[in-house]
Short mmCIF file of C-alpha atoms in Angstrom, two decimals:
data_model
loop_
_atom_site.label_atom_id
_atom_site.label_comp_id
_atom_site.label_asym_id
_atom_site.label_seq_id
_atom_site.Cartn_x
_atom_site.Cartn_y
_atom_site.Cartn_z
CA MET A 277 11.91 10.87 -119.12
CA HIS A 278 9.12 9.21 -121.08
CA ALA A 279 9.73 5.80 -122.64
CA ARG A 280 8.71 6.13 -126.28
CA THR A 281 8.74 4.04 -129.40
CA PRO A 282 7.00 4.19 -132.79
CA LEU A 283 4.29 1.58 -133.26
CA ALA A 284 3.84 0.53 -136.88
CA GLY A 285 3.90 4.08 -138.11
CA ALA A 286 1.51 5.25 -135.41
CA ALA A 287 1.92 8.01 -132.84
CA LEU A 288 4.62 7.72 -130.22
CA LEU A 289 3.89 5.42 -127.31
CA VAL A 290 4.04 7.04 -123.88
CA VAL A 291 3.63 4.81 -120.85
CA GLY A 292 3.08 3.65 -117.29
CA ALA A 293 4.38 0.82 -115.08
CA PHE A 294 4.01 -2.60 -113.21
CA LEU A 295 4.87 -5.49 -110.87
CA LEU A 296 6.73 -8.74 -111.26
CA SER A 297 5.85 -11.20 -113.95
CA GLY A 298 3.34 -13.85 -113.15
CA CYS A 299 2.03 -15.55 -116.24
CA THR A 300 3.84 -13.94 -119.11
CA ALA A 301 4.96 -15.94 -122.10
CA PRO A 302 8.74 -16.03 -122.05
CA SER A 303 10.86 -13.82 -124.22
CA PRO A 304 12.70 -15.44 -127.12
CA SER A 305 15.94 -15.21 -125.16
CA GLY A 306 14.75 -17.52 -122.41
CA PRO A 307 12.00 -18.70 -120.06
CA THR A 308 11.18 -15.50 -118.19
CA ALA A 309 7.57 -16.43 -117.53
CA SER A 310 8.05 -17.70 -114.02
CA PRO A 311 10.58 -16.28 -111.59
CA ALA A 312 13.03 -18.93 -110.46
CA ALA A 313 13.49 -19.78 -106.82
CA SER A 314 16.92 -18.92 -105.50
CA THR A 315 17.03 -21.02 -102.36
CA SER A 316 17.01 -24.71 -101.56
CA ALA A 317 16.21 -24.28 -97.87
CA PRO A 318 12.89 -25.65 -96.56
CA VAL A 319 10.10 -23.10 -96.81
CA ALA A 320 9.07 -21.27 -93.65
CA ALA A 321 5.90 -19.53 -92.53
CA SER A 322 5.42 -15.75 -92.66
CA THR A 323 3.33 -13.34 -90.60
CA CYS A 324 2.79 -10.89 -93.46
CA VAL A 325 -0.81 -10.25 -92.41
CA ALA A 326 -0.61 -8.76 -88.92
CA ASP A 327 -4.27 -9.28 -87.97
CA PRO A 328 -6.20 -11.79 -90.12
CA ASP A 329 -9.33 -11.43 -87.96
CA ALA A 330 -9.44 -7.67 -88.58
CA ALA A 331 -9.19 -8.24 -92.33
CA ILE A 332 -12.01 -10.77 -92.19
CA ALA A 333 -14.14 -8.39 -90.10
CA ALA A 334 -13.65 -5.60 -92.65
CA GLY A 335 -15.36 -7.75 -95.26
CA LYS A 336 -18.54 -7.82 -93.19
CA THR A 337 -19.05 -4.11 -93.79
CA ALA A 338 -20.47 -2.77 -97.03
CA ALA A 339 -18.10 -1.55 -99.71
CA PRO A 340 -18.06 2.26 -100.09
CA THR A 341 -20.28 3.82 -102.71
CA GLY A 342 -19.04 7.40 -102.74
CA GLU A 343 -15.99 9.15 -104.17
CA LEU A 344 -12.64 9.62 -102.48
CA PRO A 345 -11.93 13.09 -101.05
CA ALA A 346 -10.69 15.54 -103.68
CA ASP A 347 -7.37 16.23 -101.93
CA LEU A 348 -6.52 12.53 -101.78
CA VAL A 349 -7.55 12.08 -105.42
CA ALA A 350 -5.24 14.92 -106.46
CA THR A 351 -2.32 13.32 -104.61
CA LEU A 352 -3.01 9.87 -106.06
CA ASP A 353 -3.48 11.25 -109.56
CA ALA A 354 -0.16 13.08 -109.49
CA ALA A 355 1.69 9.98 -108.27
CA ALA A 356 0.03 7.73 -110.83
CA GLN A 357 0.77 10.15 -113.67
CA GLN A 358 4.43 10.44 -112.70
CA ALA A 359 4.82 6.66 -112.53
CA PHE A 360 2.92 6.21 -115.79
CA ASP A 361 5.24 8.63 -117.57
CA LEU A 362 8.26 6.51 -116.60
CA GLY A 363 6.76 3.28 -117.88
CA ALA A 364 6.59 1.49 -121.20
CA SER A 365 2.88 1.08 -121.84
CA PRO A 366 0.59 3.01 -124.20
CA GLY A 367 -2.03 3.32 -121.49
CA ALA A 368 -3.08 2.37 -117.98
CA ILE A 369 -6.20 2.29 -115.84
CA VAL A 370 -5.99 2.81 -112.08
CA GLY A 371 -8.56 2.05 -109.40
CA VAL A 372 -8.43 2.73 -105.66
CA GLN A 373 -11.04 1.86 -103.04
CA THR A 374 -10.78 2.74 -99.36
CA PRO A 375 -13.43 3.00 -96.61
CA GLU A 376 -13.81 6.63 -97.73
CA GLY A 377 -14.80 5.85 -101.31
CA ARG A 378 -13.62 4.84 -104.76
CA TRP A 379 -11.56 6.52 -107.49
CA THR A 380 -10.74 5.36 -111.01
CA LYS A 381 -8.88 7.04 -113.85
CA ALA A 382 -7.42 6.13 -117.24
CA TYR A 383 -4.13 7.38 -118.69
CA GLY A 384 -2.72 7.31 -122.21
CA LEU A 385 -3.92 5.31 -125.19
CA ALA A 386 -5.83 2.09 -125.68
CA ASP A 387 -4.82 1.91 -129.34
CA PRO A 388 -1.80 4.01 -130.37
CA LYS A 389 -2.31 3.35 -134.07
CA ALA A 390 -5.90 4.62 -134.05
CA GLY A 391 -5.22 7.26 -131.39
CA ASN A 392 -8.00 5.97 -129.15
CA ALA A 393 -7.73 7.05 -125.52
CA MET A 394 -7.66 4.56 -122.67
CA ALA A 395 -10.92 4.61 -120.71
CA VAL A 396 -12.14 3.25 -117.40
CA GLY A 397 -14.21 0.16 -118.09
CA MET A 398 -12.01 -1.21 -120.86
CA HIS A 399 -11.21 -4.91 -120.72
CA THR A 400 -7.69 -6.31 -120.56
CA ARG A 401 -6.23 -9.76 -120.05
CA ILE A 402 -5.32 -10.00 -116.35
CA ALA A 403 -2.90 -12.92 -116.69
CA SER A 404 -1.73 -14.46 -113.41
CA LEU A 405 -4.39 -12.71 -111.38
CA THR A 406 -6.32 -15.74 -112.68
CA LYS A 407 -4.37 -17.89 -110.20
CA MET A 408 -6.25 -16.26 -107.31
CA PHE A 409 -9.57 -17.30 -108.88
CA THR A 410 -8.31 -20.87 -109.35
CA GLY A 411 -6.94 -21.02 -105.82
CA THR A 412 -10.19 -19.70 -104.39
CA ILE A 413 -12.19 -22.47 -106.07
CA LEU A 414 -9.74 -25.03 -104.68
CA LEU A 415 -10.25 -23.63 -101.17
CA GLN A 416 -14.03 -23.64 -101.64
CA LEU A 417 -13.92 -27.34 -102.51
CA ALA A 418 -11.80 -28.00 -99.41
CA GLN A 419 -14.28 -25.98 -97.35
CA GLU A 420 -17.08 -28.19 -98.67
CA GLY A 421 -15.17 -31.38 -97.84
CA LYS A 422 -14.90 -32.42 -101.49
CA LEU A 423 -11.13 -32.59 -101.22
CA SER A 424 -8.40 -31.89 -98.69
CA LEU A 425 -5.48 -29.54 -99.20
CA ASP A 426 -3.35 -32.40 -97.85
CA ASP A 427 -4.47 -34.79 -100.59
CA ALA A 428 -1.77 -36.09 -102.90
CA VAL A 429 -2.16 -34.81 -106.44
CA ASP A 430 -2.10 -38.31 -107.95
CA GLN A 431 -5.54 -38.89 -106.43
CA TYR A 432 -6.82 -36.53 -109.11
CA VAL A 433 -4.22 -36.13 -111.89
CA SER A 434 -2.00 -39.04 -112.86
CA GLY A 435 1.50 -39.01 -114.27
CA ILE A 436 2.92 -36.08 -112.26
CA PRO A 437 6.46 -36.81 -111.07
CA ASN A 438 6.37 -37.27 -107.27
CA GLY A 439 2.58 -37.07 -107.54
CA ASP A 440 2.17 -39.45 -104.61
CA ARG A 441 4.08 -37.01 -102.38
CA ILE A 442 2.93 -33.63 -103.71
CA THR A 443 -0.08 -32.15 -101.90
CA LEU A 444 -2.66 -29.81 -103.39
CA ALA A 445 -1.50 -27.15 -100.92
CA GLN A 446 2.05 -27.45 -102.27
CA LEU A 447 0.77 -26.91 -105.80
CA ALA A 448 -1.08 -23.80 -104.61
CA ASP A 449 1.84 -22.28 -102.69
CA MET A 450 4.41 -23.23 -105.34
CA THR A 451 6.47 -25.59 -103.17
CA SER A 452 5.57 -28.76 -105.10
CA GLY A 453 8.82 -28.95 -107.06
CA VAL A 454 6.76 -29.10 -110.28
CA ASN A 455 8.50 -27.03 -112.92
CA THR A 456 6.78 -24.48 -115.14
CA TYR A 457 6.07 -25.55 -118.70
CA THR A 458 7.40 -22.19 -119.82
CA ALA A 459 10.82 -23.64 -118.95
CA ASN A 460 10.21 -26.24 -121.66
CA GLU A 461 12.20 -25.00 -124.68
CA ASP A 462 10.23 -27.12 -127.16
CA PHE A 463 7.00 -25.61 -125.86
CA ILE A 464 8.40 -22.08 -126.09
CA THR A 465 9.58 -22.60 -129.66
CA LYS A 466 6.21 -23.99 -130.69
CA TYR A 467 4.31 -21.19 -128.97
CA PHE A 468 6.21 -18.34 -130.57
CA ALA A 469 6.06 -20.01 -133.98
CA ASP A 470 2.26 -19.67 -133.80
CA PRO A 471 0.84 -17.55 -130.92
CA SER A 472 -2.65 -18.10 -132.34
CA ALA A 473 -2.53 -21.83 -131.58
CA VAL A 474 -4.99 -23.42 -129.15
CA TYR A 475 -3.59 -25.62 -126.37
CA THR A 476 -5.49 -28.17 -124.30
CA PRO A 477 -4.93 -28.55 -120.55
CA ASP A 478 -3.56 -32.05 -121.16
CA GLU A 479 -0.95 -30.60 -123.54
CA LEU A 480 0.10 -28.08 -120.89
CA VAL A 481 0.38 -30.81 -118.25
CA ALA A 482 2.45 -32.93 -120.64
CA ALA A 483 4.80 -30.00 -121.28
CA THR A 484 5.06 -29.54 -117.51
CA VAL A 485 5.85 -33.21 -116.87
CA GLU A 486 8.64 -33.15 -119.48
CA VAL A 487 10.65 -30.66 -117.39
CA SER A 488 9.66 -31.88 -113.92
CA PRO A 489 10.57 -32.32 -111.17
CA ALA A 490 12.75 -29.31 -110.52
CA ALA A 491 12.91 -29.96 -106.77
CA ASP A 492 11.58 -32.33 -104.14
CA PRO A 493 8.12 -31.60 -102.72
CA GLY A 494 8.36 -29.00 -99.96
CA GLU A 495 12.05 -28.34 -100.59
CA ARG A 496 11.77 -24.80 -101.90
CA PHE A 497 9.58 -22.20 -103.54
CA LEU A 498 9.41 -22.44 -107.34
CA TYR A 499 6.84 -20.32 -109.16
CA SER A 500 5.18 -22.55 -111.74
CA ASN A 501 2.32 -22.03 -114.16
CA GLY A 502 2.23 -25.81 -114.47
CA SER A 503 1.25 -26.18 -110.81
CA THR A 504 -1.87 -24.06 -111.35
CA ILE A 505 -2.79 -25.94 -114.55
CA ILE A 506 -2.71 -29.16 -112.52
CA LEU A 507 -4.99 -27.54 -109.94
CA GLY A 508 -7.38 -26.63 -112.76
CA GLU A 509 -7.52 -30.26 -113.87
CA THR A 510 -8.04 -31.28 -110.23
CA ILE A 511 -11.02 -28.94 -109.94
CA GLU A 512 -12.57 -30.41 -113.09
CA LYS A 513 -11.98 -33.97 -111.83
CA VAL A 514 -13.57 -33.28 -108.43
CA THR A 515 -16.59 -31.37 -109.76
CA GLY A 516 -17.11 -33.26 -113.01
CA ARG A 517 -17.68 -29.92 -114.74
CA PRO A 518 -15.69 -27.52 -116.94
CA PHE A 519 -13.61 -25.01 -115.02
CA ALA A 520 -15.49 -22.16 -116.70
CA ASP A 521 -18.76 -23.34 -115.15
CA GLU A 522 -17.25 -23.49 -111.68
CA LEU A 523 -15.71 -20.04 -112.13
CA ASN A 524 -19.05 -18.53 -113.15
CA GLU A 525 -21.14 -20.13 -110.42
CA ARG A 526 -18.67 -19.89 -107.56
CA ILE A 527 -17.12 -16.44 -108.10
CA LEU A 528 -18.36 -14.34 -111.01
CA GLU A 529 -22.09 -14.65 -110.30
CA PRO A 530 -22.00 -14.36 -106.47
CA LEU A 531 -19.77 -11.27 -106.62
CA LYS A 532 -21.65 -9.85 -109.63
CA LEU A 533 -18.48 -9.59 -111.69
CA THR A 534 -20.43 -8.96 -114.89
CA SER A 535 -17.45 -7.60 -116.82
CA THR A 536 -15.15 -10.52 -116.02
CA SER A 537 -15.00 -13.42 -118.44
CA TRP A 538 -13.32 -16.70 -119.31
CA PRO A 539 -12.27 -16.79 -122.99
CA GLY A 540 -11.61 -20.52 -123.21
CA ASP A 541 -10.22 -21.30 -126.67
CA SER A 542 -11.17 -17.89 -128.08
CA ASN A 543 -8.71 -15.05 -128.63
CA ALA A 544 -11.52 -12.46 -128.53
CA ILE A 545 -11.75 -9.76 -125.86
CA PRO A 546 -15.13 -8.17 -125.00
CA GLU A 547 -15.69 -4.59 -126.15
CA PRO A 548 -14.43 -2.10 -125.17
CA PHE A 549 -10.86 -3.30 -124.85
CA ALA A 550 -7.31 -1.99 -124.97
CA ARG A 551 -4.87 -3.35 -127.52
CA GLY A 552 -1.76 -4.93 -126.00
CA PHE A 553 1.91 -4.54 -126.96
CA THR A 554 4.93 -6.70 -126.20
CA LEU A 555 8.60 -7.29 -126.94
CA ASN A 556 8.02 -11.05 -126.73
CA GLY A 557 7.94 -13.14 -129.87
CA ASP A 558 10.02 -13.52 -133.01
CA ALA A 559 9.13 -10.24 -134.74
CA ALA A 560 9.28 -7.60 -131.99
CA THR A 561 12.16 -5.13 -131.80
CA PRO A 562 12.97 -2.39 -129.26
CA ASP A 563 11.71 0.25 -131.69
CA ASN A 564 8.71 -1.74 -132.91
CA PRO A 565 6.83 -3.81 -130.29
CA THR A 566 4.37 -6.41 -131.48
CA ASP A 567 0.60 -5.97 -131.19
CA SER A 568 -0.25 -9.21 -129.35
CA THR A 569 -3.92 -8.44 -128.68
CA ASP A 570 -5.12 -11.41 -130.72
CA TRP A 571 -2.65 -13.99 -129.42
CA ASN A 572 -4.59 -16.95 -128.06
CA PRO A 573 -4.50 -17.19 -124.24
CA SER A 574 -5.34 -20.91 -124.02
CA TRP A 575 -1.68 -21.66 -123.28
CA ALA A 576 -2.24 -20.06 -119.85
CA TRP A 577 -5.59 -21.77 -119.00
CA THR A 578 -6.26 -21.71 -115.22
CA ALA A 579 -2.93 -19.95 -114.66
CA GLY A 580 -3.76 -16.85 -116.69
CA GLU A 581 -6.79 -16.67 -119.00
CA VAL A 582 -9.25 -14.37 -117.22
CA ILE A 583 -10.29 -11.02 -118.76
CA SER A 584 -11.62 -8.23 -116.54
CA THR A 585 -12.08 -4.53 -115.81
CA THR A 586 -10.95 -2.23 -113.02
CA ASP A 587 -14.32 -2.03 -111.25
CA ASP A 588 -14.70 -5.81 -111.19
CA MET A 589 -11.14 -6.24 -109.93
CA LEU A 590 -11.71 -3.75 -107.12
CA THR A 591 -14.63 -5.90 -106.00
CA MET A 592 -12.64 -9.13 -106.35
CA GLY A 593 -9.58 -7.67 -104.62
CA ARG A 594 -11.54 -6.87 -101.46
CA ALA A 595 -13.21 -10.31 -101.54
CA LEU A 596 -9.80 -11.98 -101.79
CA GLY A 597 -8.44 -9.98 -98.86
CA THR A 598 -11.43 -10.48 -96.57
CA GLY A 599 -13.00 -13.70 -97.85
CA ALA A 600 -16.38 -11.96 -98.07
CA GLY A 601 -18.68 -13.71 -100.53
CA ILE A 602 -16.18 -16.41 -101.50
CA LEU A 603 -14.80 -18.17 -98.38
CA ASP A 604 -15.97 -18.75 -94.84
CA ASP A 605 -14.06 -17.18 -91.96
CA ASP A 606 -12.10 -20.31 -91.04
CA MET A 607 -10.86 -20.93 -94.58
CA GLN A 608 -10.03 -17.27 -95.11
CA ARG A 609 -8.03 -17.28 -91.90
CA ILE A 610 -6.07 -20.28 -93.19
CA ARG A 611 -5.38 -18.41 -96.41
CA LEU A 612 -4.19 -15.26 -94.63
CA GLU A 613 -1.92 -17.28 -92.34
CA SER A 614 -0.37 -19.48 -95.04
CA PHE A 615 2.15 -17.15 -96.66
CA LEU A 616 5.73 -18.33 -96.93
CA ASP A 617 8.52 -16.35 -95.37
CA PRO A 618 9.78 -13.79 -97.93
CA SER A 619 13.34 -15.09 -97.65
CA GLN A 620 12.09 -18.51 -98.70
CA SER A 621 9.99 -17.45 -101.69
CA PRO A 622 11.75 -14.92 -103.92
CA PRO A 623 10.77 -13.55 -106.27
CA ALA A 624 7.04 -14.30 -106.33
CA PRO A 625 4.89 -12.20 -108.65
CA GLY A 626 3.76 -9.30 -106.60
CA ALA A 627 4.68 -10.93 -103.34
CA GLY A 628 7.09 -10.61 -100.48
CA GLY A 629 5.95 -14.12 -99.61
CA TYR A 630 3.69 -16.53 -101.47
CA GLY A 631 0.74 -18.44 -100.07
CA LEU A 632 -2.29 -20.36 -101.33
CA ALA A 633 -2.39 -18.95 -104.89
CA MET A 634 -1.85 -15.44 -103.59
CA GLY A 635 1.10 -13.29 -102.55
CA CYS A 636 1.73 -10.94 -99.64
CA GLY A 637 4.12 -8.05 -99.07
CA GLN A 638 4.00 -5.33 -96.40
CA GLY A 639 0.47 -6.45 -95.52
CA TRP A 640 -0.77 -6.14 -99.12
CA VAL A 641 -2.27 -9.42 -100.39
CA GLY A 642 -2.87 -10.09 -104.06
CA HIS A 643 -1.04 -10.83 -107.27
CA GLY A 644 0.63 -9.36 -110.31
CA GLY A 645 0.28 -10.73 -113.79
CA GLU A 646 1.85 -10.50 -117.22
CA LEU A 647 0.64 -11.98 -120.48
CA SER A 648 2.30 -10.82 -123.69
CA GLY A 649 0.85 -7.33 -124.22
CA TYR A 650 -0.86 -6.95 -120.84
CA ASN A 651 0.20 -6.31 -117.26
CA SER A 652 -2.01 -6.04 -114.16
CA THR A 653 -1.85 -5.81 -110.39
CA MET A 654 -4.63 -6.35 -107.84
CA PHE A 655 -3.79 -5.88 -104.15
CA TYR A 656 -5.70 -5.45 -100.90
CA ASP A 657 -4.16 -3.81 -97.82
CA THR A 658 -5.26 -5.90 -94.84
CA ALA A 659 -4.42 -3.06 -92.43
CA THR A 660 -6.54 -0.32 -94.02
CA ASP A 661 -9.28 -2.10 -96.03
CA THR A 662 -7.84 -0.58 -99.21
CA THR A 663 -7.82 -2.12 -102.69
CA VAL A 664 -5.61 -0.95 -105.55
CA VAL A 665 -5.90 -2.17 -109.14
CA VAL A 666 -3.73 -1.22 -112.11
CA GLN A 667 -4.19 -2.39 -115.71
CA ALA A 668 -1.63 -1.70 -118.44
CA ASN A 669 -1.72 -2.62 -122.12
CA SER A 670 1.96 -3.56 -122.27
CA ASP A 671 4.16 -6.05 -120.46
CA ILE A 672 7.34 -4.17 -121.40
CA ALA A 673 9.62 -3.26 -118.52
CA SER A 674 11.37 0.10 -118.24
CA GLY A 675 14.37 1.40 -116.32
CA GLY A 676 17.81 -0.05 -115.75
CA CYS A 677 16.91 -3.58 -116.81
CA GLU A 678 19.80 -5.95 -117.49
CA ASN A 679 17.74 -8.93 -118.63
CA SER A 680 14.20 -7.77 -119.39
CA PRO A 681 13.83 -6.34 -122.92
CA THR A 682 13.13 -2.60 -122.99
CA LEU A 683 12.25 0.05 -125.55
CA GLN A 684 14.94 1.70 -127.64
CA ASP A 685 15.00 4.97 -125.70
CA ASP A 686 14.33 3.51 -122.28
CA PRO A 687 15.01 5.72 -119.19
CA GLY A 688 17.86 3.53 -117.98
CA ASP A 689 18.48 5.44 -114.76
CA GLU A 690 15.15 4.32 -113.27
CA VAL A 691 14.48 1.14 -111.26
CA CYS A 692 13.62 -1.74 -113.58
CA GLU A 693 9.86 -2.38 -113.40
CA ALA A 694 6.98 -3.51 -115.60
CA PRO A 695 4.28 -0.88 -116.18
CA ALA A 696 1.51 -1.72 -113.69
CA VAL A 697 3.75 -2.41 -110.72
CA ARG A 698 5.49 0.95 -110.95
CA ILE A 699 2.14 2.70 -110.59
CA PHE A 700 1.00 0.39 -107.80
CA VAL A 701 4.19 0.95 -105.82
CA ALA A 702 3.80 4.72 -106.20
CA LEU A 703 0.23 4.59 -104.88
CA SER A 704 0.75 2.03 -102.12
CA GLY A 705 2.84 4.33 -99.94
CA LEU A 706 0.16 7.00 -100.09
CA LEU A 707 -2.47 4.54 -98.87
CA GLY A 708 -0.59 2.30 -96.42
CA GLN A 709 2.85 0.77 -96.23
CA THR A 710 4.85 1.13 -99.43
CA TYR A 711 4.81 -2.13 -101.31
CA ALA A 712 8.33 -3.40 -102.02
CA PRO A 713 8.29 -5.74 -105.02
CA PRO A 714 11.02 -8.30 -105.53
CA PRO A 715 13.79 -6.77 -107.61
CA ARG A 716 13.44 -7.13 -111.33
CA SER A 717 16.40 -7.15 -113.67
#
């Protein structure tokens, strides 16, 4: 069954699917932006990556330049199409890179009202995938001796509850006890009253402090956008420069990510781009999602502002999995060995266990992300040197969802998933171990 809904008098919306929410603005019914931890037991280490040294070694070989074999492409295409048809997104873009080559394809519509087709190379907001960029810069600074992951956060950002006991590593792996500002009801109300508003990092930290702490440092996993905002302020304090400058010089330029950008206070998206649709906000209804393309992303700052394309994310995904071009071998090994045990960190966005600003499940390392209107996944399989990227221009879940808002004629007999994760899960089993996302309701 296709999930369909009319969009402002436009053609019917037919969709695809995704992974768990990372940096989505919460729905009006409650703070769904960050999954809540469900355990109070001390966090434990995981061995999600079976052979970190093999993953690091893979990055020392050149990325493939050819095309995937036609028979594999046909199999992947059929699986992606089937998953897309069950989702709730106008369009999707899929990218796969293995040692054999690369394949990309677009499905559906970039703009249902205008009837414009989705196309490879279109920009979308990649939401919480941004956290991996922020975490990488933090690790680079540690690598350079400009800070230590064991430093207390109050050495860099003052006024954080328990700041003298919270380490930078705990902010990165979401065990700091710092709550997410999207659990702040006053902030939520203000945001949805005017999604075009610009927020400063200090305002986001203040909103975080108002609802923190939610736990003692190191007590449990608690996914928090506020933790990554504090890391962004730490990076600016240590470097004395705007985060955007560090992002450009440390990641975008070295990896030649020419189609990846930092919007800052702007709500603009570089051309060509896909328009995004959501059920978040005060005006959306199950039969009439809101076009949230122009909502300002400043509320997400270093937790979710980055804009990118499939090709750039394929490059970044492999760099994140291997460290190539962004971290030295020792620091990458630390990153690949720092994931929390899955039983101690549910339900991280796109992760069986969470680590230093990155998740891991079944050997796949990466992240999922949601921002009202957009949904993305970027994962690297450490066992097969395979990267999979999915972009969707909707953050609307589909299937038998009890809590997540769905379209009016949703296929309720399907597993509840957001658009990009459903496609990623369908492809992962054809390329390595099947990725098992935390259950979504």
